């Protein structure tokens, strides 16, 4: 038989509707009964059928390929969300470009998993103006995020203080990683860099409400007093936000959110962190190091009225400064009385005695985390003699590297904060905001050693030693005994219900977050 089969039918036949073969020509070329004319007609018909069959075959293949690609695209899209959960046991079915080396630093840096956005009915917008130095503002930012979360409002990135003694022009994004701040907390509260245009115009026209919240308030104050204002005006501006949320008696979820903002959400800019790492690396090459937060700058002494060791001209200068700032309420101050009550920062000379009494190795590196020490080299002489390895950031960094931070006190404080967290020992000489916040952060990081001076006891011991009623061994052993339980170990926070200002500061000892 000379005919070829096409789809199981011979050439000259085609499929009928039921799938059978039907003869449509007179025969095959060269076969009987067709003649030349029939052969030629059959050949044309055969070519036509072959062309139609090929066309159907290619169309079928094309449609199949298109459908497969559509399915693949859909699977990949769904896989971005569900792949890690559903297909993690099928590595050949779900792969990403990062899977070549999952543990490399570049993978960890480039693959950022954001928490899902929290969905809630927005009650309005909260604007915040912080006051004070870096760490005073840091606590306020944490408090206001917690307030915004509790009230179900949108928080605008806080405005930092530019009018205080330091006159630092830095904005939030100059100190903190603003994008990380917004994204890392988006499962708790919606944070925007600025108001939507319509509301921004309202604020420019003065159609908003501004107030300073009551200090040391619990969260119910914000629910009953602030939330109605937000619902009425849509935009409320809170100013002077330091210490406006209570230390104690708050719901556990509020306390944990304050910790999350402080220890995770408020990350310094990459420039500050890179420079901080460089300082730490330089120090580490020479062994362990102690950070001494020597709070003996001119502004601190003028504000506190503490003048121990200062000469007449210096006392007069500090007094003039205190009177020059109207928001420093206390003007007439008895320096000696305040010192004996333990309310003054330790002087460099007093600090030297205490470090010796604690048997701090005289060869340890001591990084001075502070601004310019009042009295300069004259006041630092005893400390430099006893501990010769004193260093400052200005000694470790190139002038060009540090130049970017000059005249930006908050950015300089941020650099000191970073180095303080990394130190082997942290020693603050006064219970200022930086001392307390760094102490709490070091507790959170695993109870890193922080020596908190009991200044009232120490001043009495120092005076008795200087008067000769205590010899050195007695003085040293008593100092060590007093500070055995003041090394940053876990402890329950002190609460004084009728005097919240005198309570232990939440950010110095956030024990609710130390599980």
Coordinates of C-alpha atoms in Angstrom, one line a residue:
X1 CA 0.0 0.0 0.0
X2 CA 1.5 3.3 -1.1
X3 CA -0.6 5.7 1.1
X4 CA 1.0 7.2 4.3
X5 CA -1.0 7.4 7.6
X6 CA -2.0 10.9 8.8
X7 CA -3.5 10.7 12.3
X8 CA -4.2 7.0 11.9
X9 CA -5.9 7.6 8.5
X10 CA -4.3 7.0 5.1
X11 CA -3.6 9.9 2.8
X12 CA -6.7 10.4 0.9
X13 CA -8.8 9.9 4.0
X14 CA -9.8 12.3 6.8
X15 CA -11.4 12.0 10.2
X16 CA -15.1 12.2 10.3
X17 CA -17.0 13.6 13.4
X18 CA -17.0 10.2 15.1
X19 CA -13.3 9.7 14.6
X20 CA -13.5 7.3 11.6
X21 CA -11.6 7.6 8.3
X22 CA -13.5 8.7 5.2
X23 CA -12.1 8.4 1.7
X24 CA -12.2 11.8 0.0
X25 CA -10.2 11.1 -3.2
X26 CA -10.0 8.7 -6.0
X27 CA -6.9 6.9 -4.7
X28 CA -3.2 7.2 -4.3
X29 CA -0.8 8.4 -7.0
X30 CA 0.3 5.4 -9.0
X31 CA -2.6 3.3 -7.7
X32 CA -5.5 2.0 -9.8
X33 CA -8.6 3.8 -10.8
X34 CA -7.3 7.4 -10.4
X35 CA -5.5 8.3 -13.5
X36 CA -3.2 11.3 -13.8
X37 CA -5.8 13.9 -13.0
X38 CA -7.0 12.0 -9.9
X39 CA -3.4 11.5 -8.7
X40 CA -2.6 15.2 -8.9
X41 CA -5.9 16.2 -7.1
X42 CA -5.2 13.7 -4.4
X43 CA -1.7 14.9 -3.9
X44 CA -3.0 18.5 -3.5
X45 CA -5.6 17.4 -1.0
X46 CA -3.0 15.4 0.9
X47 CA -0.7 18.5 1.2
X48 CA -3.7 20.6 2.4
X49 CA -4.5 18.1 5.1
X50 CA -0.9 17.9 6.2
X51 CA -0.7 21.7 6.5
X52 CA -3.9 21.8 8.5
X53 CA -2.7 19.1 10.8
X54 CA 0.7 20.9 11.4
X55 CA -1.2 24.2 12.0
X56 CA -3.4 22.5 14.6
X57 CA -0.4 20.9 16.2
X58 CA 1.6 24.2 16.5
X59 CA -1.5 26.0 17.8
X60 CA -2.0 23.3 20.5
X61 CA 1.6 23.6 21.5
X62 CA 1.5 27.4 21.7
X63 CA -1.6 27.4 23.8
X64 CA -0.2 24.8 26.1
X65 CA 3.1 26.7 26.5
X66 CA 1.1 29.9 27.3
X67 CA -1.0 28.2 29.9
X68 CA 2.1 26.7 31.6
X69 CA 3.8 30.1 31.7
X70 CA 0.7 31.7 33.3
X71 CA 0.7 29.0 35.9
X72 CA 4.4 29.5 36.6
X73 CA 4.0 33.2 37.1
X74 CA 1.0 32.7 39.4
X75 CA 2.9 30.2 41.5
X76 CA 6.0 32.5 41.8
X77 CA 3.8 35.4 42.9
X78 CA 2.0 33.3 45.5
X79 CA 5.3 31.7 46.5
X80 CA 6.7 35.1 47.6
X81 CA 4.2 35.0 50.4
X82 CA 3.4 31.4 51.0
X83 CA 6.5 29.8 49.6
X84 CA 8.6 29.8 52.8
X85 CA 5.8 28.1 54.7
X86 CA 4.3 25.7 52.2
X87 CA 7.2 24.8 50.1
X88 CA 10.2 24.9 52.5
X89 CA 10.4 21.1 52.3
X90 CA 10.5 21.2 48.5
X91 CA 13.6 23.3 47.7
X92 CA 13.5 22.5 44.0
X93 CA 10.0 24.1 43.8
X94 CA 10.8 27.3 45.7
X95 CA 14.1 29.0 45.3
X96 CA 15.1 32.6 45.6
X97 CA 18.3 34.4 44.4
X98 CA 19.5 34.5 48.0
X99 CA 19.5 30.8 48.6
X100 CA 23.0 30.3 47.3
X101 CA 24.4 31.4 50.6
X102 CA 21.7 31.9 53.3
X103 CA 24.2 32.6 56.1
X104 CA 26.3 35.2 54.4
X105 CA 26.2 38.8 55.7
X106 CA 25.1 40.1 52.3
X107 CA 22.1 37.8 52.4
X108 CA 21.1 38.9 55.9
X109 CA 21.5 42.6 54.9
X110 CA 19.6 42.4 51.6
X111 CA 16.8 40.1 52.7
X112 CA 14.7 42.2 55.1
X113 CA 11.5 40.7 56.4
X114 CA 9.1 43.5 57.5
X115 CA 6.3 42.8 60.0
X116 CA 2.8 43.0 58.5
X117 CA 1.1 46.4 58.9
X118 CA -1.4 46.6 61.7
X119 CA -4.9 47.4 60.5
X120 CA -6.9 49.7 62.7
X121 CA -9.4 52.5 62.5
X122 CA -7.3 55.7 62.7
X123 CA -8.6 58.2 65.3
X124 CA -6.5 61.1 64.1
X125 CA -2.9 62.3 64.0
X126 CA -0.4 63.0 66.8
X127 CA 2.5 65.5 66.4
X128 CA 5.2 65.4 69.0
X129 CA 7.9 68.0 69.9
X130 CA 10.7 66.6 72.2
X131 CA 12.7 68.7 74.6
X132 CA 16.1 68.3 76.2
X133 CA 19.2 66.4 75.3
X134 CA 19.5 63.2 73.2
X135 CA 18.5 60.7 75.8
X136 CA 15.8 62.8 77.4
X137 CA 14.3 63.0 73.9
X138 CA 14.9 59.2 73.3
X139 CA 12.7 58.3 76.3
X140 CA 10.0 60.8 75.1
X141 CA 10.0 59.2 71.7
X142 CA 9.5 55.7 73.2
X143 CA 6.6 57.0 75.4
X144 CA 4.9 58.8 72.5
X145 CA 5.0 55.7 70.3
X146 CA 3.3 53.8 73.1
X147 CA 0.7 56.5 73.5
X148 CA 0.0 56.5 69.7
X149 CA -0.4 52.8 69.7
X150 CA -2.8 52.8 72.7
X151 CA -5.0 55.6 71.2
X152 CA -5.0 54.1 67.7
X153 CA -3.7 57.2 66.0
X154 CA -1.1 58.0 63.4
X155 CA 2.2 59.3 64.7
X156 CA 4.2 61.9 62.8
X157 CA 8.0 61.4 63.1
X158 CA 8.9 63.4 66.3
X159 CA 10.5 66.8 66.1
X160 CA 13.7 67.2 68.1
X161 CA 14.6 70.1 70.3
X162 CA 16.6 72.8 68.6
X163 CA 16.2 75.6 71.1
X164 CA 17.7 74.2 74.3
X165 CA 21.1 75.1 75.7
X166 CA 22.9 72.9 73.1
X167 CA 21.1 74.6 70.1
X168 CA 21.6 71.4 68.1
X169 CA 20.0 71.8 64.6
X170 CA 19.8 68.0 64.0
X171 CA 16.6 66.5 62.8
X172 CA 15.3 63.0 63.7
X173 CA 16.8 61.5 60.5
X174 CA 20.2 63.0 61.3
X175 CA 20.5 60.9 64.4
X176 CA 18.2 57.9 63.9
X177 CA 17.5 55.6 60.9
X178 CA 14.0 57.1 60.2
X179 CA 13.0 54.4 57.6
X180 CA 13.9 51.6 60.0
X181 CA 12.0 53.4 62.7
X182 CA 8.8 53.5 60.6
X183 CA 9.0 50.1 59.1
X184 CA 10.1 48.1 62.1
X185 CA 7.2 49.3 64.1
X186 CA 4.5 49.2 61.5
X187 CA 2.8 46.2 63.0
X188 CA 2.1 48.4 66.1
X189 CA 1.5 51.9 64.9
X190 CA 1.3 53.8 61.6
X191 CA 4.1 56.4 61.5
X192 CA 4.5 59.1 58.8
X193 CA 7.3 61.5 58.0
X194 CA 4.8 64.3 57.6
X195 CA 1.1 65.0 57.7
X196 CA -1.0 64.4 54.6
X197 CA -1.2 67.6 52.5
X198 CA -4.8 68.4 53.5
X199 CA -4.0 68.2 57.2
X200 CA -0.7 69.9 56.7
X201 CA -2.6 73.0 55.3
X202 CA -4.9 72.9 58.3
X203 CA -2.0 73.0 60.7
X204 CA -0.4 75.9 58.8
X205 CA -3.7 77.7 59.3
X206 CA -3.6 77.0 63.0
X207 CA -6.5 74.5 63.0
X208 CA -5.1 72.1 65.5
X209 CA -4.7 71.8 69.3
X210 CA -1.4 72.0 71.1
X211 CA -0.6 71.2 74.8
X212 CA 2.0 69.8 77.2
X213 CA 0.7 66.5 78.7
X214 CA 0.9 66.1 82.5
X215 CA 4.1 64.6 83.8
X216 CA 4.2 61.0 85.0
X217 CA 0.7 60.2 83.8
X218 CA -0.7 56.7 83.4
X219 CA -2.2 55.6 80.1
X220 CA -5.8 56.3 81.2
X221 CA -4.9 60.0 81.2
X222 CA -4.3 59.9 77.5
X223 CA -7.4 57.8 76.9
X224 CA -9.7 60.2 78.8
X225 CA -8.0 63.6 78.1
X226 CA -6.0 63.4 74.9
X227 CA -8.0 61.1 72.7
X228 CA -11.2 63.3 72.8
X229 CA -9.0 66.2 71.7
X230 CA -7.6 64.1 68.8
X231 CA -11.1 63.1 67.7
X232 CA -12.3 66.7 67.8
X233 CA -9.4 68.4 66.1
X234 CA -8.0 65.5 64.1
X235 CA -4.5 66.8 64.7
X236 CA -3.1 67.2 68.3
X237 CA 0.4 68.5 69.0
X238 CA 2.1 67.4 72.2
X239 CA 5.1 69.5 73.3
X240 CA 7.6 69.1 76.2
X241 CA 7.1 65.3 76.1
X242 CA 9.9 64.3 78.5
X243 CA 8.7 62.1 81.5
X244 CA 5.1 62.3 80.5
X245 CA 4.4 58.6 81.0
X246 CA 4.5 56.8 84.3
X247 CA 7.3 54.4 85.3
X248 CA 5.1 51.9 87.0
X249 CA 1.5 50.6 86.9
X250 CA 1.2 50.4 83.1
X251 CA -0.1 47.4 81.2
X252 CA 2.6 44.9 80.3
X253 CA 2.1 45.3 76.6
X254 CA 2.7 49.1 76.9
X255 CA 6.0 48.5 78.8
X256 CA 7.2 46.0 76.3
X257 CA 6.4 48.3 73.4
X258 CA 8.4 51.1 75.1
X259 CA 11.3 48.6 75.3
X260 CA 10.9 47.5 71.7
X261 CA 11.0 51.1 70.5
X262 CA 14.1 51.9 72.6
X263 CA 16.1 48.8 72.0
X264 CA 15.1 48.0 68.4
X265 CA 13.2 50.8 66.7
X266 CA 15.6 53.6 67.5
X267 CA 18.7 52.6 65.6
X268 CA 21.3 55.2 64.9
X269 CA 22.1 56.3 61.3
X270 CA 24.7 54.2 59.4
X271 CA 27.2 57.1 59.7
X272 CA 27.0 57.2 63.5
X273 CA 27.2 53.4 63.8
X274 CA 30.1 53.1 61.4
X275 CA 32.1 55.7 63.3
X276 CA 31.1 54.1 66.6
X277 CA 32.3 50.7 65.4
X278 CA 35.6 52.2 64.3
X279 CA 36.2 53.7 67.8
X280 CA 35.3 50.4 69.5
X281 CA 37.7 48.5 67.2
X282 CA 40.5 50.9 67.9
X283 CA 40.0 50.4 71.6
X284 CA 39.6 46.7 71.4
X285 CA 43.0 46.3 69.7
X286 CA 44.6 47.5 73.0
X287 CA 42.5 45.4 75.3
X288 CA 39.5 45.9 77.5
X289 CA 38.2 49.5 78.1
X290 CA 36.1 51.4 80.6
X291 CA 33.7 54.2 79.6
X292 CA 33.6 57.0 82.1
X293 CA 30.6 59.3 81.7
X294 CA 32.2 62.2 83.5
X295 CA 29.2 64.6 83.7
X296 CA 31.3 67.6 84.6
X297 CA 30.5 70.0 81.7
X298 CA 29.7 73.7 82.2
X299 CA 26.0 73.4 81.6
X300 CA 25.6 70.6 84.1
X301 CA 27.4 72.6 86.8
X302 CA 25.5 75.8 86.1
X303 CA 22.2 74.0 86.1
X304 CA 22.9 72.0 89.3
X305 CA 24.7 74.8 91.1
X306 CA 27.5 72.4 92.1
X307 CA 30.8 74.2 92.4
X308 CA 33.0 71.9 94.4
X309 CA 36.7 72.6 93.4
X310 CA 35.8 75.7 91.3
X311 CA 37.6 79.0 91.9
X312 CA 35.8 82.3 92.4
X313 CA 35.7 83.4 88.7
X314 CA 34.3 80.0 87.7
X315 CA 31.6 80.1 90.4
X316 CA 30.6 83.6 89.1
X317 CA 30.5 82.4 85.5
X318 CA 28.4 79.4 86.4
X319 CA 25.9 81.6 88.4
X320 CA 25.5 84.0 85.4
X321 CA 24.8 81.1 83.1
X322 CA 22.1 79.7 85.5
X323 CA 20.3 83.1 85.6
X324 CA 20.6 83.4 81.8
X325 CA 18.3 80.5 81.2
X326 CA 14.7 81.2 82.5
X327 CA 13.6 77.6 82.2
X328 CA 16.2 76.6 84.8
X329 CA 13.8 77.3 87.7
X330 CA 16.3 76.9 90.6
X331 CA 18.5 80.0 91.0
X332 CA 19.8 80.2 94.6
X333 CA 21.6 77.0 95.4
X334 CA 23.6 75.9 98.4
X335 CA 26.4 73.9 96.7
X336 CA 27.8 72.3 99.8
X337 CA 24.4 71.1 101.1
X338 CA 23.5 69.7 97.7
X339 CA 26.8 67.9 97.4
X340 CA 26.4 66.2 100.9
X341 CA 22.9 65.0 99.8
X342 CA 24.5 63.3 96.8
X343 CA 22.8 65.5 94.3
X344 CA 25.9 66.8 92.6
X345 CA 27.9 65.1 89.8
X346 CA 31.2 63.6 91.1
X347 CA 34.2 65.8 90.4
X348 CA 37.2 64.4 88.4
X349 CA 39.2 64.3 91.7
X350 CA 36.5 62.5 93.6
X351 CA 36.0 60.1 90.7
X352 CA 39.8 59.3 90.7
X353 CA 39.6 58.2 94.4
X354 CA 36.6 56.0 93.8
X355 CA 38.1 54.2 90.8
X356 CA 41.3 53.6 92.9
X357 CA 39.2 52.3 95.8
X358 CA 37.4 49.9 93.5
X359 CA 40.7 48.5 92.4
X360 CA 40.2 49.4 88.8
X361 CA 43.4 48.5 86.9
X362 CA 45.4 51.7 86.4
X363 CA 46.5 50.5 82.9
X364 CA 43.0 50.0 81.6
X365 CA 41.9 52.3 78.8
X366 CA 39.4 54.9 80.0
X367 CA 37.2 56.5 77.3
X368 CA 35.8 59.8 78.4
X369 CA 32.2 60.0 77.2
X370 CA 31.5 63.7 77.8
X371 CA 31.8 67.1 76.3
X372 CA 34.5 69.6 77.4
X373 CA 35.3 69.1 81.1
X374 CA 34.9 72.4 83.0
X375 CA 38.3 73.6 84.2
X376 CA 40.1 71.6 81.5
X377 CA 43.5 70.0 82.3
X378 CA 43.7 71.5 85.7
X379 CA 40.6 69.5 86.8
X380 CA 41.7 66.4 84.9
X381 CA 45.2 66.2 86.2
X382 CA 44.7 63.8 89.1
X383 CA 42.7 61.4 86.9
X384 CA 45.3 61.5 84.1
X385 CA 48.1 60.8 86.6
X386 CA 46.4 57.9 88.2
X387 CA 45.0 56.4 85.0
X388 CA 47.4 57.4 82.2
X389 CA 45.5 55.6 79.4
X390 CA 42.7 58.3 79.1
X391 CA 41.3 58.7 75.6
X392 CA 38.6 60.7 74.0
X393 CA 37.0 60.4 70.6
X394 CA 38.9 63.5 69.4
X395 CA 42.1 61.5 70.1
X396 CA 41.0 58.3 68.2
X397 CA 39.4 59.8 65.1
X398 CA 40.6 61.9 62.3
X399 CA 39.5 65.5 62.4
X400 CA 37.7 65.1 59.1
X401 CA 35.8 62.1 60.3
X402 CA 34.7 63.9 63.4
X403 CA 34.1 67.2 61.6
X404 CA 30.7 66.1 60.3
X405 CA 29.5 65.9 63.9
X406 CA 31.0 69.1 65.2
X407 CA 28.4 71.6 66.5
X408 CA 25.9 68.7 66.7
X409 CA 25.9 67.8 70.4
X410 CA 23.2 65.2 70.0
X411 CA 25.1 63.4 67.3
X412 CA 28.2 63.5 69.4
X413 CA 26.2 62.1 72.3
X414 CA 24.9 59.3 70.0
X415 CA 28.5 58.3 69.2
X416 CA 29.4 58.2 72.9
X417 CA 26.2 56.2 73.6
X418 CA 27.2 53.6 71.0
X419 CA 30.7 53.2 72.5
X420 CA 29.3 53.1 76.0
X421 CA 27.1 50.1 75.1
X422 CA 30.1 48.2 73.9
X423 CA 32.4 48.9 76.8
X424 CA 33.6 46.3 79.3
X425 CA 32.6 48.6 82.2
X426 CA 30.4 51.7 82.2
X427 CA 30.8 54.2 85.0
X428 CA 28.5 57.3 85.1
X429 CA 29.3 59.9 87.7
X430 CA 25.8 61.4 87.8
X431 CA 22.3 60.0 87.3
X432 CA 21.5 62.0 84.2
X433 CA 19.5 60.8 81.3
X434 CA 22.4 59.2 79.4
X435 CA 23.6 57.4 82.4
X436 CA 20.2 55.9 83.1
X437 CA 19.3 55.0 79.6
X438 CA 22.7 53.4 78.9
X439 CA 22.4 51.5 82.2
X440 CA 19.1 50.1 81.1
X441 CA 20.2 49.2 77.6
X442 CA 23.2 47.4 79.0
X443 CA 20.9 45.5 81.4
X444 CA 18.8 44.5 78.4
X445 CA 21.9 43.3 76.5
X446 CA 22.7 40.8 79.2
X447 CA 23.6 42.7 82.4
X448 CA 26.9 44.2 81.2
X449 CA 28.8 45.6 84.1
X450 CA 27.7 49.1 85.1
X451 CA 29.0 50.7 88.3
X452 CA 26.4 53.1 89.7
X453 CA 27.9 55.4 92.3
X454 CA 26.0 55.9 95.6
X455 CA 27.0 59.5 95.7
X456 CA 25.6 60.4 99.1
X457 CA 27.5 57.6 100.8
X458 CA 30.6 58.2 98.8
X459 CA 30.8 61.9 99.6
X460 CA 30.7 61.1 103.3
X461 CA 33.4 58.5 102.9
X462 CA 35.6 60.9 100.8
X463 CA 35.3 63.7 103.3
X464 CA 36.2 61.3 106.2
X465 CA 39.2 60.0 104.3
X466 CA 40.4 63.5 103.4
X467 CA 40.0 64.5 107.1
X468 CA 42.1 61.5 108.2
X469 CA 39.3 59.7 110.1
X470 CA 39.5 56.8 107.6
X471 CA 42.8 55.2 106.4
X472 CA 43.1 54.0 102.8
X473 CA 42.3 50.3 103.4
X474 CA 39.2 51.2 105.4
X475 CA 38.1 53.6 102.8
X476 CA 38.7 51.2 99.9
X477 CA 37.0 48.2 101.5
X478 CA 33.9 50.3 102.5
X479 CA 33.6 51.7 98.9
X480 CA 33.7 48.1 97.5
X481 CA 31.2 46.8 100.0
X482 CA 28.8 49.7 99.2
X483 CA 28.9 48.9 95.5
X484 CA 28.6 45.1 95.6
X485 CA 25.0 45.3 94.6
X486 CA 25.3 48.3 92.3
X487 CA 26.9 46.7 89.3
X488 CA 23.9 46.5 86.9
X489 CA 22.5 43.2 88.1
X490 CA 18.8 42.4 87.7
X491 CA 16.6 44.0 90.3
X492 CA 13.0 44.9 90.7
X493 CA 12.3 48.6 90.0
X494 CA 11.5 50.8 93.0
X495 CA 8.0 52.4 93.0
X496 CA 6.8 55.4 95.2
X497 CA 3.1 55.9 94.5
X498 CA 2.9 59.4 95.7
X499 CA 6.3 60.6 94.4
X500 CA 6.7 59.2 90.9
X501 CA 9.5 61.6 90.1
X502 CA 11.6 60.0 92.8
X503 CA 10.9 56.4 91.5
X504 CA 13.6 54.5 89.7
X505 CA 13.4 55.5 86.0
X506 CA 11.8 52.9 83.7
X507 CA 14.5 53.1 81.1
X508 CA 17.3 52.6 83.7
X509 CA 15.7 49.3 84.8
X510 CA 13.0 48.0 82.4
X511 CA 12.7 44.7 84.3
X512 CA 9.4 43.8 82.5
X513 CA 11.4 43.3 79.3
X514 CA 14.3 41.4 80.8
X515 CA 12.8 37.9 80.7

